[in-house]
Short mmCIF file of C-alpha atoms in Angstrom, two decimals:
data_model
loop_
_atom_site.label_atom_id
_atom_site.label_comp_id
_atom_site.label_asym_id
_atom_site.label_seq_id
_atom_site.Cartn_x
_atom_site.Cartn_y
_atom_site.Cartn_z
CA UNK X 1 -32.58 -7.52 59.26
CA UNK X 2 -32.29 -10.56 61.28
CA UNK X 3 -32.81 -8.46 64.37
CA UNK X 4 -35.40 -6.98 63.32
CA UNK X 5 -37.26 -10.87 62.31
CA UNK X 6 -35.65 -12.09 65.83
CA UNK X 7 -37.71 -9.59 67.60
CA UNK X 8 -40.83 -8.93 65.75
CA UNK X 9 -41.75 -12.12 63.65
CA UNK X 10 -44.23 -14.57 64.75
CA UNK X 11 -42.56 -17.54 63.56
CA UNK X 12 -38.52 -16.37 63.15
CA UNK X 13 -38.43 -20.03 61.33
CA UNK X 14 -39.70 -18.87 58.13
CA UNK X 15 -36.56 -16.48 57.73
CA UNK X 16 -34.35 -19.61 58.07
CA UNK X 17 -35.94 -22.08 56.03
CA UNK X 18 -36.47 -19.89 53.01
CA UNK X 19 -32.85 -19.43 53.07
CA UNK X 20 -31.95 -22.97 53.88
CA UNK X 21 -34.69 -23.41 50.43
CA UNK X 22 -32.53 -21.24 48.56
CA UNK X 23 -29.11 -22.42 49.40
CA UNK X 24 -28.48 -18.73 51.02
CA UNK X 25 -27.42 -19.61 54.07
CA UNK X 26 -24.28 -17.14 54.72
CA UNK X 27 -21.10 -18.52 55.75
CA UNK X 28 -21.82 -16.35 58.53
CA UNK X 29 -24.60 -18.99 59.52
CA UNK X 30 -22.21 -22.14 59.21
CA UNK X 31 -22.68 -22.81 63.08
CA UNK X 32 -26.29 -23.01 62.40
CA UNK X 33 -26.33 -24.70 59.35
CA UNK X 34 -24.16 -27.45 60.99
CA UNK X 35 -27.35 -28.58 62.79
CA UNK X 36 -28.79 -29.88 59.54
CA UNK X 37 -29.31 -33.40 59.58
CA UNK X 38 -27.48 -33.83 63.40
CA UNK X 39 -29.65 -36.85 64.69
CA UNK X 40 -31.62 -36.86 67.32
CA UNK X 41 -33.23 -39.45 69.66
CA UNK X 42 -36.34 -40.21 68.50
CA UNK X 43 -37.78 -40.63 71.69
CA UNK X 44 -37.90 -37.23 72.97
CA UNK X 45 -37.65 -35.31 69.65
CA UNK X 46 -40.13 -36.55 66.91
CA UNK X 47 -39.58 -33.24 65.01
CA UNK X 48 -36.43 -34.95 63.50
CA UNK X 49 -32.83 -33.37 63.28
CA UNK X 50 -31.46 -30.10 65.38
CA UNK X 51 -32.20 -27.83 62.62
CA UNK X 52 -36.22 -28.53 62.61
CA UNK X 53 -35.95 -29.12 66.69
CA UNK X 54 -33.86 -25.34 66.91
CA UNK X 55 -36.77 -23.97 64.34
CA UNK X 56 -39.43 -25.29 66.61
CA UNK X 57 -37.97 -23.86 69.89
CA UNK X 58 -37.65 -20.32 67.94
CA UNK X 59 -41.38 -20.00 67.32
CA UNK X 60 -42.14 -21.16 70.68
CA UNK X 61 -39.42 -18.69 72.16
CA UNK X 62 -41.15 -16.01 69.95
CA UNK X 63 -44.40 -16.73 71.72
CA UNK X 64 -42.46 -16.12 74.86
CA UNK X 65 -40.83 -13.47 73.66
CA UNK X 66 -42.71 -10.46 75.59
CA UNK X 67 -42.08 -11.83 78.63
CA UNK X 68 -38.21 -11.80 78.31
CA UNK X 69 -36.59 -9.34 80.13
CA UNK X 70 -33.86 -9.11 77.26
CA UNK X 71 -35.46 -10.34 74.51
CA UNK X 72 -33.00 -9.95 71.61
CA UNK X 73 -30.69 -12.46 74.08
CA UNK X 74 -33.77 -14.28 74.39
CA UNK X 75 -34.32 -15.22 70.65
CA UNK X 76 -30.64 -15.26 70.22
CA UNK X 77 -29.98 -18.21 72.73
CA UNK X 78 -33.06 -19.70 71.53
CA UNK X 79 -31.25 -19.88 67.87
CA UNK X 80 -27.92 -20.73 69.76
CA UNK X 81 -29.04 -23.16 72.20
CA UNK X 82 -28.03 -26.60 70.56
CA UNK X 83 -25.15 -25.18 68.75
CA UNK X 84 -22.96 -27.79 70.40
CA UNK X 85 -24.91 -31.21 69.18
CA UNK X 86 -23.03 -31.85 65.95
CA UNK X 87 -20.27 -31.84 68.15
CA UNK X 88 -20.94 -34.28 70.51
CA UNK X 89 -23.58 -36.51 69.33
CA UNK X 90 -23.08 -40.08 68.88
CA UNK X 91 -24.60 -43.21 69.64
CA UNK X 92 -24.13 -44.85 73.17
CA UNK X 93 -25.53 -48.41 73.74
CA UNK X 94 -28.19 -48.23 70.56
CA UNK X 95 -29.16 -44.28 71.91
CA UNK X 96 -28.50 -40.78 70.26
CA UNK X 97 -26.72 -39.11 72.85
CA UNK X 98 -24.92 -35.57 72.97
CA UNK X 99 -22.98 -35.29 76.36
CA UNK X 100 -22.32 -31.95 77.24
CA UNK X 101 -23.13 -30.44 74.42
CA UNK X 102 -24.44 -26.92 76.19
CA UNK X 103 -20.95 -26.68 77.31
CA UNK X 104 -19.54 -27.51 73.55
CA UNK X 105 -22.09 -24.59 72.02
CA UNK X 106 -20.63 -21.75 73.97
CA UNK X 107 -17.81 -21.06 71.69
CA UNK X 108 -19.99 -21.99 68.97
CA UNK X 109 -22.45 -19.36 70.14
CA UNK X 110 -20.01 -17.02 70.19
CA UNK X 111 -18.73 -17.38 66.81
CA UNK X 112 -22.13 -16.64 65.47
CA UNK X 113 -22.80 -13.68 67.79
CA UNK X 114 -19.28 -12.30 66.14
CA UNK X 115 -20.64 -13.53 62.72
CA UNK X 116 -23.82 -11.25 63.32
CA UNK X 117 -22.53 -8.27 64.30
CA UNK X 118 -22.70 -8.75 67.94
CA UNK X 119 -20.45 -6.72 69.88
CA UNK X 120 -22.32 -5.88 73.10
CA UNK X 121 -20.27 -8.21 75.39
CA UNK X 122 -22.75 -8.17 77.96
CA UNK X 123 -25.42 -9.40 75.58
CA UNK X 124 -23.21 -12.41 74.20
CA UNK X 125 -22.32 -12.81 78.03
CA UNK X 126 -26.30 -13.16 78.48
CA UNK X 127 -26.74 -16.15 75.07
CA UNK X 128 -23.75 -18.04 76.46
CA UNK X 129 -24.84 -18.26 79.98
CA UNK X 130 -28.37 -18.98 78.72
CA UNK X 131 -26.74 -21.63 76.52
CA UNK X 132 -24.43 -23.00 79.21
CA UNK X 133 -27.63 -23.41 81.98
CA UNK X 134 -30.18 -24.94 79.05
CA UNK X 135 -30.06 -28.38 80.19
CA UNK X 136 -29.64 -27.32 84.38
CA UNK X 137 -33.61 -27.65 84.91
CA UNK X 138 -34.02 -31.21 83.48
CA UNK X 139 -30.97 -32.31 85.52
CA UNK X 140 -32.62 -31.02 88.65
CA UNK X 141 -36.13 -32.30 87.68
CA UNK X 142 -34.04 -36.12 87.61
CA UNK X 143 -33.45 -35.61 90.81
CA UNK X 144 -36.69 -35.47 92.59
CA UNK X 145 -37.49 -38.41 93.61
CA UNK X 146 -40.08 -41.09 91.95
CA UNK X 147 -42.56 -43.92 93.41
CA UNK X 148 -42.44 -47.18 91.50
CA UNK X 149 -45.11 -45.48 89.03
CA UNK X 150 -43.06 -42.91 87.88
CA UNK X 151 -44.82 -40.24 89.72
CA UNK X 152 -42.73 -37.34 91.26
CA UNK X 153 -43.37 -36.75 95.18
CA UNK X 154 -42.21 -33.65 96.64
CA UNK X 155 -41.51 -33.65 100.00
CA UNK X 156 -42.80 -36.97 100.60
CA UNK X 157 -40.02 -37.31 103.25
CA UNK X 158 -40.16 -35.16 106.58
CA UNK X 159 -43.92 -34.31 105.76
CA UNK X 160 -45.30 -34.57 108.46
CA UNK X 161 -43.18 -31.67 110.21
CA UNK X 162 -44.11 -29.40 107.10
CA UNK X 163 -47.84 -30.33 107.86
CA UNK X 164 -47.52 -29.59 111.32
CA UNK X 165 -45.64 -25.99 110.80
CA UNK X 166 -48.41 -25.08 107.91
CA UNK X 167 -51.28 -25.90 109.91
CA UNK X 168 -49.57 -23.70 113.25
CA UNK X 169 -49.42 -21.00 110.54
CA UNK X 170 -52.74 -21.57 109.28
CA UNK X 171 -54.28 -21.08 112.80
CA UNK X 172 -52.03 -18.40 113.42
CA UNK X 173 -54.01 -16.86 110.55
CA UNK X 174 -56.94 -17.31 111.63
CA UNK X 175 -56.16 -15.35 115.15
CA UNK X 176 -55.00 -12.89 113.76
CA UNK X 177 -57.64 -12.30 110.91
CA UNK X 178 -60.82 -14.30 111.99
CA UNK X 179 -62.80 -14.07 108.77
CA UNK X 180 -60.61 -16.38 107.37
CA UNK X 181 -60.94 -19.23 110.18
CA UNK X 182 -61.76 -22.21 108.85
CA UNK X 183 -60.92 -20.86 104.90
CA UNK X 184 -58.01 -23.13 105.13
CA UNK X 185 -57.89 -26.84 104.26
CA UNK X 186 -54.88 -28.81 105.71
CA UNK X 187 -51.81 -29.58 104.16
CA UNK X 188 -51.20 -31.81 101.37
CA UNK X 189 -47.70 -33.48 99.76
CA UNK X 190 -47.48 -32.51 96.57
CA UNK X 191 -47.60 -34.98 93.95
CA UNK X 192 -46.94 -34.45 90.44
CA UNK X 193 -45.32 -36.10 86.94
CA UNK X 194 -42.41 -35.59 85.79
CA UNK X 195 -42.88 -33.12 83.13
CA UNK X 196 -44.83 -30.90 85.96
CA UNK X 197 -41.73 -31.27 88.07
CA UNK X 198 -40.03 -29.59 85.46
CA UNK X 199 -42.25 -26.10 85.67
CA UNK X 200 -42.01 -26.42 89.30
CA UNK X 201 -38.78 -26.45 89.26
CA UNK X 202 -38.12 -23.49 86.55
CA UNK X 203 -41.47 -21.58 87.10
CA UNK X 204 -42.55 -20.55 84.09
CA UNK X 205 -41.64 -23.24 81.53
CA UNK X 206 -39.80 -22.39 78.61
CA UNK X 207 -39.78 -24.74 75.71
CA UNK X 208 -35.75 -25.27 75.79
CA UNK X 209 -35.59 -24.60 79.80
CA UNK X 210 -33.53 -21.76 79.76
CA UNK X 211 -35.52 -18.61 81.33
CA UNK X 212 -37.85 -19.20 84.35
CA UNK X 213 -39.62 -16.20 85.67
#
């Protein structure tokens, strides 16, 4: 059944919060019902706790879902994803903080893979790496670098020689096909905020930055 609602449903939420409504979450579940009531900061997560914030990211993986190339490990690592917050969140200088916490979900995800049924190692391999690599695009998105306004410039440094080379190819172009001389404009840095960093940096964005296409 939940396979079936994982793969199919619009909005997988529903499934979980009738049975949170009914006090039917399985033992089976525990990992997941551990994220009820796990704080969050405020800041980046008005939705409230890890359960409603996990709920959220379902639907939105759902949305996603035809893209994935596996998309029962997909939906599953969307549900699994935060497993590890109740582990590690606490408060650091006045913030909710949950260091590592991708890392502390793998065995976590794997329990409820083994609680479900799961026994296709290479599909539990698949949620766990997905789980593990969650967080990987926003720590490469904090390193691009920032002008005092907060806006992301990419390859703001050395442009000038990545100017030169794409207007050499752009008039190498135009040789060698000359309808399309003077089609091409010249080359621009790329300038960008932060949250478009992030899709440049995973392609296509997916709500808990796992899967980039």
């Amino acid at each position: 059944e939940l396979r079936q609602i994982l793969l199919t449903a619009e909005k997988p939420s529903v499934y979980f919060e009738t049975l949170r409504a009914e006090n039917a979450l399985s033992p089976a579940l525990a990992p997941l019902a551990a994220l009820i009531g796990v704080p969050q900061n405020p800041a980046y997560h008005a939705e409230g706790d890890v359960w409603n914030h996990t709920m959220l990211v379902l639907d939105a993986a759902a949305a996603l879902r035809p893209q994935a190339q596996q998309p029962l490990g997909f939906m599953l690592a969307a549900l699994c994803h935060d497993l590890g917050k109740p582990l590690t969140t606490e408060v650091v200088d006045g913030r909710i903080r949950s260091y590592n916490h991708e890392n502390a979900g793998i065995p976590l995800a794997k329990e409820l893979l083994r609680a479900l049924g799961i026994t296709d190692t290479a599909l539990t391999d698949y949620v766990c790496n997905m789980v593990k690599l969650h967080m990987r695009p926003n720590a490469l998105a904090a390193q691009v670098p920032v002008d005092e306004t907060g806006v992301c410039t990419l390859f703001a440094e050395g442009f000038g020689q990545l100017a030169d080379a794409a207007d050499e190819a752009y008039a190498l172009a135009a040789q060698a096909f000359p309808v399309l001389d003077g089609s091409y404009g010249s080359a621009k840095p790329m300038y960008g905020s932060f949250f478009m960093s992030r899709l440049q940096l995973t392609g296509v964005f997916f709500p808990f930055t796992v899967e980039s296409n």
